[in-house]
Amino acid sequence: MGFDDLRSILLSERETGKLLQISPDIFDRTHAEIAALLKKVYAIEDPLSDEARALIEETIAIKETMHELFSIRSRKILALAIMHAEGNYYDREEVKRMLPAEHEMFDRVASGLEECQGILLNNAKQPLVPPLPAVLRGIESAEDEGDTVYTEVPAAPEDAEPQSPVSSSAAPPLTPPYMLVRVLQDMDTFMGVDGRIYSLAKGDIVTLPERNASVLSDRNIVIGITLPSCK
């Protein structure tokens, strides 16, 4: 998903008050484009070159456009959720145009509003909360002839491996090595190879990606700092 295509979608979404139909994988493709651009930045020997700067500026533009698209669509979805919770008319076709994650957000917000209305406006009782000690001990409740019976949940074996909610096939985030430096002179704001924006002034002591620090050190803009080892 290139910047021009994403920008066109944003402009269309901005010009209309209704939620538009967009590709279900638009955000996935945008993230893939950002990753591809950053990969090109990492491959450039001089991360402060004009080529690297152009790629970084394109990356920033795509991120900002993606965030604005999300913001505009979220405001529309929140408005629909409020109308739904208040029982007012709203276009059901707009709900059909939501992405799966957006539809889940709509359901959660609408459900939360309806529950809050019941408590505050209709004097509905709040759901009972299990006894605190029971929650802390991790027990289950079962109904036995109208009485609540608590039974202990068996503890996991000590040698059992913890279950992770993240798929084992998920790749770890790409994190470049960092270097502690002292800034020797003021410099323009720039984006590091880690995707962060840096605004540095003379006298600052910061950690920078090693590639950026190396280039700035060669230009006598920063100097590396070596911390004494603890014995």
C-alpha atoms as an extended CHARMM CRD file, in Angstrom:
* protein
*
       231  EXT
         1         1  MET       CA              0.0000000000        0.0000000000        0.0000000000  PROA      1               0.0000000000
         2         2  GLY       CA              1.8920000000        3.0440000000       -1.2850000000  PROA      2               0.0000000000
         3         3  PHE       CA              1.5680000000        6.5700000000        0.0600000000  PROA      3               0.0000000000
         4         4  ASP       CA             -0.4300000000        7.8670000000       -2.9300000000  PROA      4               0.0000000000
         5         5  ASP       CA             -3.0150000000        5.0770000000       -2.6810000000  PROA      5               0.0000000000
         6         6  LEU       CA             -3.3620000000        5.5080000000        1.0740000000  PROA      6               0.0000000000
         7         7  ARG       CA             -3.6260000000        9.2780000000        0.7410000000  PROA      7               0.0000000000
         8         8  SER       CA             -6.3940000000        8.9140000000       -1.8260000000  PROA      8               0.0000000000
         9         9  ILE       CA             -8.3700000000        6.6750000000        0.5450000000  PROA      9               0.0000000000
        10        10  LEU       CA             -7.8500000000        9.1590000000        3.3750000000  PROA      10              0.0000000000
        11        11  LEU       CA             -9.1210000000       12.0710000000        1.2950000000  PROA      11              0.0000000000
        12        12  SER       CA            -12.2380000000       10.1280000000        0.3180000000  PROA      12              0.0000000000
        13        13  GLU       CA            -12.8660000000        9.1500000000        3.9570000000  PROA      13              0.0000000000
        14        14  ARG       CA            -12.3640000000       12.7510000000        5.0500000000  PROA      14              0.0000000000
        15        15  GLU       CA            -14.7750000000       14.2110000000        2.4890000000  PROA      15              0.0000000000
        16        16  THR       CA            -17.7890000000       12.1140000000        3.4680000000  PROA      16              0.0000000000
        17        17  GLY       CA            -19.5900000000       11.8220000000        6.7700000000  PROA      17              0.0000000000
        18        18  LYS       CA            -20.2760000000        8.1420000000        6.2540000000  PROA      18              0.0000000000
        19        19  LEU       CA            -17.9520000000        5.2100000000        6.7890000000  PROA      19              0.0000000000
        20        20  LEU       CA            -16.5080000000        4.0250000000        3.4840000000  PROA      20              0.0000000000
        21        21  GLN       CA            -15.8460000000        0.4850000000        2.3160000000  PROA      21              0.0000000000
        22        22  ILE       CA            -12.0950000000       -0.1630000000        2.3470000000  PROA      22              0.0000000000
        23        23  SER       CA             -9.9740000000       -3.2290000000        1.7230000000  PROA      23              0.0000000000
        24        24  PRO       CA             -9.9060000000       -5.5610000000        4.7690000000  PROA      24              0.0000000000
        25        25  ASP       CA             -6.1130000000       -5.8370000000        4.5730000000  PROA      25              0.0000000000
        26        26  ILE       CA             -5.3530000000       -2.1400000000        4.0630000000  PROA      26              0.0000000000
        27        27  PHE       CA             -3.5550000000       -1.7470000000        7.4000000000  PROA      27              0.0000000000
        28        28  ASP       CA             -1.6450000000       -5.0160000000        6.9700000000  PROA      28              0.0000000000
        29        29  ARG       CA             -0.4440000000       -3.9230000000        3.5340000000  PROA      29              0.0000000000
        30        30  THR       CA              0.5100000000       -0.5040000000        4.9050000000  PROA      30              0.0000000000
        31        31  HSD       CA              2.5860000000       -2.0830000000        7.6650000000  PROA      31              0.0000000000
        32        32  ALA       CA              4.2580000000       -4.2890000000        5.0530000000  PROA      32              0.0000000000
        33        33  GLU       CA              5.1160000000       -1.2080000000        2.9660000000  PROA      33              0.0000000000
        34        34  ILE       CA              6.6050000000        0.5310000000        6.0150000000  PROA      34              0.0000000000
        35        35  ALA       CA              8.6870000000       -2.5530000000        6.8180000000  PROA      35              0.0000000000
        36        36  ALA       CA              9.9510000000       -2.6770000000        3.2250000000  PROA      36              0.0000000000
        37        37  LEU       CA             10.9530000000        0.9970000000        3.3340000000  PROA      37              0.0000000000
        38        38  LEU       CA             12.7680000000        0.5930000000        6.6480000000  PROA      38              0.0000000000
        39        39  LYS       CA             14.5760000000       -2.4410000000        5.2690000000  PROA      39              0.0000000000
        40        40  LYS       CA             15.9000000000       -0.2360000000        2.4610000000  PROA      40              0.0000000000
        41        41  VAL       CA             16.9880000000        2.3530000000        5.0370000000  PROA      41              0.0000000000
        42        42  TYR       CA             18.8720000000       -0.2900000000        7.0180000000  PROA      42              0.0000000000
        43        43  ALA       CA             20.6600000000       -1.3950000000        3.8430000000  PROA      43              0.0000000000
        44        44  ILE       CA             22.0210000000        2.1000000000        3.1160000000  PROA      44              0.0000000000
        45        45  GLU       CA             25.5670000000        2.5370000000        4.3880000000  PROA      45              0.0000000000
        46        46  ASP       CA             25.0770000000        6.1890000000        5.3420000000  PROA      46              0.0000000000
        47        47  PRO       CA             21.7570000000        6.5210000000        7.2550000000  PROA      47              0.0000000000
        48        48  LEU       CA             22.0130000000       10.3350000000        6.9980000000  PROA      48              0.0000000000
        49        49  SER       CA             22.3570000000       10.4120000000        3.2180000000  PROA      49              0.0000000000
        50        50  ASP       CA             19.7780000000       12.0820000000        0.9770000000  PROA      50              0.0000000000
        51        51  GLU       CA             18.5490000000        8.6700000000       -0.1630000000  PROA      51              0.0000000000
        52        52  ALA       CA             18.0010000000        7.5000000000        3.4120000000  PROA      52              0.0000000000
        53        53  ARG       CA             16.3450000000       10.7970000000        4.3610000000  PROA      53              0.0000000000
        54        54  ALA       CA             13.9190000000       10.5170000000        1.4250000000  PROA      54              0.0000000000
        55        55  LEU       CA             12.9470000000        6.9750000000        2.4390000000  PROA      55              0.0000000000
        56        56  ILE       CA             12.5390000000        8.0050000000        6.0670000000  PROA      56              0.0000000000
        57        57  GLU       CA             10.3450000000       10.9780000000        5.1070000000  PROA      57              0.0000000000
        58        58  GLU       CA              8.1840000000        8.6680000000        2.9930000000  PROA      58              0.0000000000
        59        59  THR       CA              7.9040000000        6.2730000000        5.9410000000  PROA      59              0.0000000000
        60        60  ILE       CA              6.8330000000        9.1010000000        8.2550000000  PROA      60              0.0000000000
        61        61  ALA       CA              4.2650000000       10.3360000000        5.7240000000  PROA      61              0.0000000000
        62        62  ILE       CA              2.7460000000        6.8580000000        5.3850000000  PROA      62              0.0000000000
        63        63  LYS       CA              2.5770000000        6.4200000000        9.1820000000  PROA      63              0.0000000000
        64        64  GLU       CA              0.9190000000        9.7940000000        9.6780000000  PROA      64              0.0000000000
        65        65  THR       CA             -1.6030000000        9.0890000000        6.9200000000  PROA      65              0.0000000000
        66        66  MET       CA             -2.4230000000        5.6770000000        8.3750000000  PROA      66              0.0000000000
        67        67  HSD       CA             -2.9270000000        7.1800000000       11.8370000000  PROA      67              0.0000000000
        68        68  GLU       CA             -5.2060000000        9.9070000000       10.4560000000  PROA      68              0.0000000000
        69        69  LEU       CA             -7.2730000000        7.3520000000        8.5400000000  PROA      69              0.0000000000
        70        70  PHE       CA             -7.7000000000        5.3240000000       11.7370000000  PROA      70              0.0000000000
        71        71  SER       CA             -8.6530000000        8.4660000000       13.6850000000  PROA      71              0.0000000000
        72        72  ILE       CA            -11.3060000000        9.5840000000       11.1900000000  PROA      72              0.0000000000
        73        73  ARG       CA            -12.8790000000        6.1310000000       10.9240000000  PROA      73              0.0000000000
        74        74  SER       CA            -12.8040000000        5.6600000000       14.7220000000  PROA      74              0.0000000000
        75        75  ARG       CA            -14.7080000000        8.9130000000       15.2820000000  PROA      75              0.0000000000
        76        76  LYS       CA            -17.3690000000        7.8000000000       12.8030000000  PROA      76              0.0000000000
        77        77  ILE       CA            -17.6400000000        4.3910000000       14.5060000000  PROA      77              0.0000000000
        78        78  LEU       CA            -17.9550000000        5.9840000000       17.9470000000  PROA      78              0.0000000000
        79        79  ALA       CA            -20.7830000000        8.1920000000       16.6540000000  PROA      79              0.0000000000
        80        80  LEU       CA            -22.5700000000        5.1100000000       15.2950000000  PROA      80              0.0000000000
        81        81  ALA       CA            -22.1120000000        3.2840000000       18.6220000000  PROA      81              0.0000000000
        82        82  ILE       CA            -23.6480000000        6.2130000000       20.5220000000  PROA      82              0.0000000000
        83        83  MET       CA            -26.6610000000        6.3340000000       18.1830000000  PROA      83              0.0000000000
        84        84  HSD       CA            -27.0830000000        2.5660000000       18.5420000000  PROA      84              0.0000000000
        85        85  ALA       CA            -26.9050000000        2.7060000000       22.3570000000  PROA      85              0.0000000000
        86        86  GLU       CA            -29.4200000000        5.5890000000       22.4970000000  PROA      86              0.0000000000
        87        87  GLY       CA            -31.8280000000        3.7600000000       20.2110000000  PROA      87              0.0000000000
        88        88  ASN       CA            -31.5980000000        6.3630000000       17.4740000000  PROA      88              0.0000000000
        89        89  TYR       CA            -31.5880000000        5.6280000000       13.7590000000  PROA      89              0.0000000000
        90        90  TYR       CA            -28.2950000000        4.9030000000       12.0770000000  PROA      90              0.0000000000
        91        91  ASP       CA            -27.3140000000        3.4150000000        8.7400000000  PROA      91              0.0000000000
        92        92  ARG       CA            -26.7900000000       -0.3440000000        9.1930000000  PROA      92              0.0000000000
        93        93  GLU       CA            -24.8920000000       -0.4080000000        5.9250000000  PROA      93              0.0000000000
        94        94  GLU       CA            -22.1000000000        1.5600000000        7.5990000000  PROA      94              0.0000000000
        95        95  VAL       CA            -21.7100000000       -1.2160000000       10.1630000000  PROA      95              0.0000000000
        96        96  LYS       CA            -21.2400000000       -3.6790000000        7.3160000000  PROA      96              0.0000000000
        97        97  ARG       CA            -18.3600000000       -1.5430000000        6.0030000000  PROA      97              0.0000000000
        98        98  MET       CA            -16.3590000000       -1.8630000000        9.2300000000  PROA      98              0.0000000000
        99        99  LEU       CA            -13.1980000000       -3.9030000000        9.3400000000  PROA      99              0.0000000000
       100       100  PRO       CA            -13.3350000000       -6.8880000000       11.7560000000  PROA      100             0.0000000000
       101       101  ALA       CA            -11.3260000000       -5.0240000000       14.4310000000  PROA      101             0.0000000000
       102       102  GLU       CA            -13.5110000000       -1.9250000000       13.9470000000  PROA      102             0.0000000000
       103       103  HSD       CA            -16.6760000000       -3.9980000000       14.2960000000  PROA      103             0.0000000000
       104       104  GLU       CA            -15.3710000000       -5.4340000000       17.5560000000  PROA      104             0.0000000000
       105       105  MET       CA            -14.6750000000       -1.9090000000       18.8030000000  PROA      105             0.0000000000
       106       106  PHE       CA            -18.2120000000       -0.8550000000       17.8110000000  PROA      106             0.0000000000
       107       107  ASP       CA            -19.7520000000       -3.7920000000       19.7160000000  PROA      107             0.0000000000
       108       108  ARG       CA            -17.6700000000       -3.1270000000       22.8340000000  PROA      108             0.0000000000
       109       109  VAL       CA            -18.4030000000        0.5950000000       22.9220000000  PROA      109             0.0000000000
       110       110  ALA       CA            -22.1250000000        0.1310000000       22.2820000000  PROA      110             0.0000000000
       111       111  SER       CA            -22.3220000000       -2.5970000000       24.9340000000  PROA      111             0.0000000000
       112       112  GLY       CA            -20.4670000000       -0.4450000000       27.4570000000  PROA      112             0.0000000000
       113       113  LEU       CA            -22.7600000000        2.5160000000       26.8130000000  PROA      113             0.0000000000
       114       114  GLU       CA            -25.8880000000        0.3960000000       27.2170000000  PROA      114             0.0000000000
       115       115  GLU       CA            -24.5880000000       -1.1070000000       30.4690000000  PROA      115             0.0000000000
       116       116  CYS       CA            -23.7150000000        2.3270000000       31.8450000000  PROA      116             0.0000000000
       117       117  GLN       CA            -27.1620000000        3.6620000000       30.8680000000  PROA      117             0.0000000000
       118       118  GLY       CA            -28.7730000000        0.7790000000       32.7090000000  PROA      118             0.0000000000
       119       119  ILE       CA            -26.8140000000        1.4930000000       35.8880000000  PROA      119             0.0000000000
       120       120  LEU       CA            -27.0440000000        5.2930000000       35.9100000000  PROA      120             0.0000000000
       121       121  LEU       CA            -30.3430000000        6.0190000000       34.1560000000  PROA      121             0.0000000000
       122       122  ASN       CA            -32.4520000000        2.9030000000       34.8280000000  PROA      122             0.0000000000
       123       123  ASN       CA            -31.0830000000        2.1310000000       38.3140000000  PROA      123             0.0000000000
       124       124  ALA       CA            -30.1270000000       -1.3640000000       37.2250000000  PROA      124             0.0000000000
       125       125  LYS       CA            -28.0570000000       -3.3190000000       39.6930000000  PROA      125             0.0000000000
       126       126  GLN       CA            -24.4030000000       -3.8120000000       38.8520000000  PROA      126             0.0000000000
       127       127  PRO       CA            -23.3110000000       -7.4230000000       38.3040000000  PROA      127             0.0000000000
       128       128  LEU       CA            -22.1010000000       -9.1350000000       41.4690000000  PROA      128             0.0000000000
       129       129  VAL       CA            -18.3360000000       -9.4630000000       41.7960000000  PROA      129             0.0000000000
       130       130  PRO       CA            -16.8810000000      -12.7530000000       43.1280000000  PROA      130             0.0000000000
       131       131  PRO       CA            -15.3810000000      -12.5460000000       46.6350000000  PROA      131             0.0000000000
       132       132  LEU       CA            -11.8910000000      -11.0770000000       46.4990000000  PROA      132             0.0000000000
       133       133  PRO       CA            -10.1550000000      -14.0090000000       48.2660000000  PROA      133             0.0000000000
       134       134  ALA       CA            -11.7740000000      -16.3950000000       45.8120000000  PROA      134             0.0000000000
       135       135  VAL       CA            -10.4300000000      -14.3670000000       42.8800000000  PROA      135             0.0000000000
       136       136  LEU       CA             -6.9620000000      -14.2360000000       44.4030000000  PROA      136             0.0000000000
       137       137  ARG       CA             -6.8710000000      -17.9960000000       45.0620000000  PROA      137             0.0000000000
       138       138  GLY       CA             -8.0550000000      -18.7960000000       41.5580000000  PROA      138             0.0000000000
       139       139  ILE       CA            -11.1200000000      -20.8850000000       42.3460000000  PROA      139             0.0000000000
       140       140  GLU       CA            -14.1890000000      -21.8560000000       40.3830000000  PROA      140             0.0000000000
       141       141  SER       CA            -17.7730000000      -21.4920000000       41.5800000000  PROA      141             0.0000000000
       142       142  ALA       CA            -20.4280000000      -24.1390000000       40.9960000000  PROA      142             0.0000000000
       143       143  GLU       CA            -24.1370000000      -24.1550000000       41.7910000000  PROA      143             0.0000000000
       144       144  ASP       CA            -25.2280000000      -26.9460000000       44.1540000000  PROA      144             0.0000000000
       145       145  GLU       CA            -28.9450000000      -26.9660000000       45.0070000000  PROA      145             0.0000000000
       146       146  GLY       CA            -29.0780000000      -23.1960000000       45.0080000000  PROA      146             0.0000000000
       147       147  ASP       CA            -25.9630000000      -22.7280000000       47.1640000000  PROA      147             0.0000000000
       148       148  THR       CA            -22.6560000000      -21.5550000000       45.8380000000  PROA      148             0.0000000000
       149       149  VAL       CA            -19.9080000000      -24.1170000000       46.3190000000  PROA      149             0.0000000000
       150       150  TYR       CA            -16.2640000000      -23.1540000000       45.7990000000  PROA      150             0.0000000000
       151       151  THR       CA            -13.7620000000      -25.7180000000       44.6180000000  PROA      151             0.0000000000
       152       152  GLU       CA            -10.0530000000      -25.1770000000       44.1990000000  PROA      152             0.0000000000
       153       153  VAL       CA             -8.6080000000      -25.1150000000       40.7180000000  PROA      153             0.0000000000
       154       154  PRO       CA             -5.6500000000      -27.5370000000       40.5240000000  PROA      154             0.0000000000
       155       155  ALA       CA             -2.3420000000      -25.7140000000       40.2910000000  PROA      155             0.0000000000
       156       156  ALA       CA             -0.1890000000      -26.1500000000       37.2160000000  PROA      156             0.0000000000
       157       157  PRO       CA              2.8710000000      -28.4230000000       37.6370000000  PROA      157             0.0000000000
       158       158  GLU       CA              6.0420000000      -26.5630000000       38.5440000000  PROA      158             0.0000000000
       159       159  ASP       CA              7.8400000000      -27.8720000000       35.4750000000  PROA      159             0.0000000000
       160       160  ALA       CA              5.0080000000      -26.9740000000       33.1050000000  PROA      160             0.0000000000
       161       161  GLU       CA              5.8830000000      -24.4940000000       30.3920000000  PROA      161             0.0000000000
       162       162  PRO       CA              3.9130000000      -21.2280000000       30.5620000000  PROA      162             0.0000000000
       163       163  GLN       CA              1.3650000000      -20.7200000000       27.8230000000  PROA      163             0.0000000000
       164       164  SER       CA              2.0850000000      -17.7110000000       25.6450000000  PROA      164             0.0000000000
       165       165  PRO       CA             -0.7460000000      -15.8100000000       23.9250000000  PROA      165             0.0000000000
       166       166  VAL       CA              1.6210000000      -15.0330000000       21.0700000000  PROA      166             0.0000000000
       167       167  SER       CA              2.1260000000      -17.5380000000       18.2890000000  PROA      167             0.0000000000
       168       168  SER       CA              5.5450000000      -19.1780000000       18.3280000000  PROA      168             0.0000000000
       169       169  SER       CA              5.8760000000      -18.3070000000       14.6650000000  PROA      169             0.0000000000
       170       170  ALA       CA              5.6180000000      -14.5770000000       15.3750000000  PROA      170             0.0000000000
       171       171  ALA       CA              8.8720000000      -12.8230000000       14.5430000000  PROA      171             0.0000000000
       172       172  PRO       CA             10.4770000000      -10.7020000000       17.2770000000  PROA      172             0.0000000000
       173       173  PRO       CA             10.5490000000       -6.9550000000       16.6610000000  PROA      173             0.0000000000
       174       174  LEU       CA             13.5660000000       -5.6540000000       14.7850000000  PROA      174             0.0000000000
       175       175  THR       CA             15.6970000000       -3.6880000000       17.2710000000  PROA      175             0.0000000000
       176       176  PRO       CA             19.0550000000       -2.2530000000       16.2290000000  PROA      176             0.0000000000
       177       177  PRO       CA             21.9710000000       -2.1580000000       18.6950000000  PROA      177             0.0000000000
       178       178  TYR       CA             22.3490000000        1.1440000000       20.5540000000  PROA      178             0.0000000000
       179       179  MET       CA             25.2920000000        3.2600000000       21.6870000000  PROA      179             0.0000000000
       180       180  LEU       CA             25.5910000000        5.8720000000       24.4310000000  PROA      180             0.0000000000
       181       181  VAL       CA             26.9350000000        9.1880000000       23.1190000000  PROA      181             0.0000000000
       182       182  ARG       CA             27.4530000000       12.8370000000       24.0680000000  PROA      182             0.0000000000
       183       183  VAL       CA             26.2630000000       15.4160000000       21.5180000000  PROA      183             0.0000000000
       184       184  LEU       CA             28.9800000000       17.9430000000       20.6200000000  PROA      184             0.0000000000
       185       185  GLN       CA             26.8460000000       20.3980000000       18.6200000000  PROA      185             0.0000000000
       186       186  ASP       CA             23.2280000000       21.2480000000       17.8700000000  PROA      186             0.0000000000
       187       187  MET       CA             21.7650000000       19.3950000000       14.9200000000  PROA      187             0.0000000000
       188       188  ASP       CA             18.5650000000       19.1710000000       12.9020000000  PROA      188             0.0000000000
       189       189  THR       CA             15.8260000000       16.7430000000       13.8790000000  PROA      189             0.0000000000
       190       190  PHE       CA             16.2560000000       13.3630000000       12.1800000000  PROA      190             0.0000000000
       191       191  MET       CA             14.7710000000        9.8880000000       12.1670000000  PROA      191             0.0000000000
       192       192  GLY       CA             17.0320000000        7.0590000000       13.2990000000  PROA      192             0.0000000000
       193       193  VAL       CA             17.2200000000        3.6360000000       11.7010000000  PROA      193             0.0000000000
       194       194  ASP       CA             15.0140000000        2.4530000000       14.5770000000  PROA      194             0.0000000000
       195       195  GLY       CA             12.1620000000        4.6350000000       13.2900000000  PROA      195             0.0000000000
       196       196  ARG       CA             12.3600000000        7.1050000000       16.2000000000  PROA      196             0.0000000000
       197       197  ILE       CA             12.6060000000       10.8750000000       15.8270000000  PROA      197             0.0000000000
       198       198  TYR       CA             15.6180000000       12.5020000000       17.5000000000  PROA      198             0.0000000000
       199       199  SER       CA             16.0070000000       16.2020000000       18.3540000000  PROA      199             0.0000000000
       200       200  LEU       CA             19.4960000000       16.6750000000       19.7830000000  PROA      200             0.0000000000
       201       201  ALA       CA             21.2660000000       19.6860000000       21.2420000000  PROA      201             0.0000000000
       202       202  LYS       CA             24.8440000000       20.2740000000       22.3360000000  PROA      202             0.0000000000
       203       203  GLY       CA             25.5760000000       18.6080000000       25.6630000000  PROA      203             0.0000000000
       204       204  ASP       CA             22.8370000000       15.9650000000       25.4270000000  PROA      204             0.0000000000
       205       205  ILE       CA             23.7340000000       12.4380000000       26.5150000000  PROA      205             0.0000000000
       206       206  VAL       CA             21.5550000000        9.9430000000       24.6870000000  PROA      206             0.0000000000
       207       207  THR       CA             21.4480000000        6.4300000000       23.3160000000  PROA      207             0.0000000000
       208       208  LEU       CA             21.3750000000        6.2630000000       19.5200000000  PROA      208             0.0000000000
       209       209  PRO       CA             21.2730000000        3.3440000000       17.1000000000  PROA      209             0.0000000000
       210       210  GLU       CA             24.8770000000        2.2950000000       16.4930000000  PROA      210             0.0000000000
       211       211  ARG       CA             24.6480000000        3.0380000000       12.7720000000  PROA      211             0.0000000000
       212       212  ASN       CA             23.4860000000        6.5940000000       13.3640000000  PROA      212             0.0000000000
       213       213  ALA       CA             25.9890000000        7.0840000000       16.1820000000  PROA      213             0.0000000000
       214       214  SER       CA             28.8340000000        5.8240000000       14.0010000000  PROA      214             0.0000000000
       215       215  VAL       CA             28.0460000000        8.2440000000       11.1810000000  PROA      215             0.0000000000
       216       216  LEU       CA             27.6520000000       11.1900000000       13.5580000000  PROA      216             0.0000000000
       217       217  SER       CA             30.8740000000       10.2590000000       15.3340000000  PROA      217             0.0000000000
       218       218  ASP       CA             32.7870000000       10.2220000000       12.0220000000  PROA      218             0.0000000000
       219       219  ARG       CA             31.5010000000       13.7620000000       11.4450000000  PROA      219             0.0000000000
       220       220  ASN       CA             32.5500000000       14.8700000000       14.9570000000  PROA      220             0.0000000000
       221       221  ILE       CA             28.9510000000       15.6000000000       15.8930000000  PROA      221             0.0000000000
       222       222  VAL       CA             28.8440000000       13.0840000000       18.7630000000  PROA      222             0.0000000000
       223       223  ILE       CA             31.3910000000       11.1780000000       20.8000000000  PROA      223             0.0000000000
       224       224  GLY       CA             30.8810000000        7.7100000000       22.2450000000  PROA      224             0.0000000000
       225       225  ILE       CA             30.7140000000        7.1980000000       25.9940000000  PROA      225             0.0000000000
       226       226  THR       CA             32.0190000000        4.0160000000       27.5910000000  PROA      226             0.0000000000
       227       227  LEU       CA             30.6120000000        3.2900000000       31.0290000000  PROA      227             0.0000000000
       228       228  PRO       CA             32.9980000000        1.8170000000       33.6330000000  PROA      228             0.0000000000
       229       229  SER       CA             32.3910000000       -1.8340000000       34.2840000000  PROA      229             0.0000000000
       230       230  CYS       CA             31.2330000000       -2.8920000000       37.7410000000  PROA      230             0.0000000000
       231       231  LYS       CA             33.5690000000       -5.2790000000       39.5800000000  PROA      231             0.0000000000
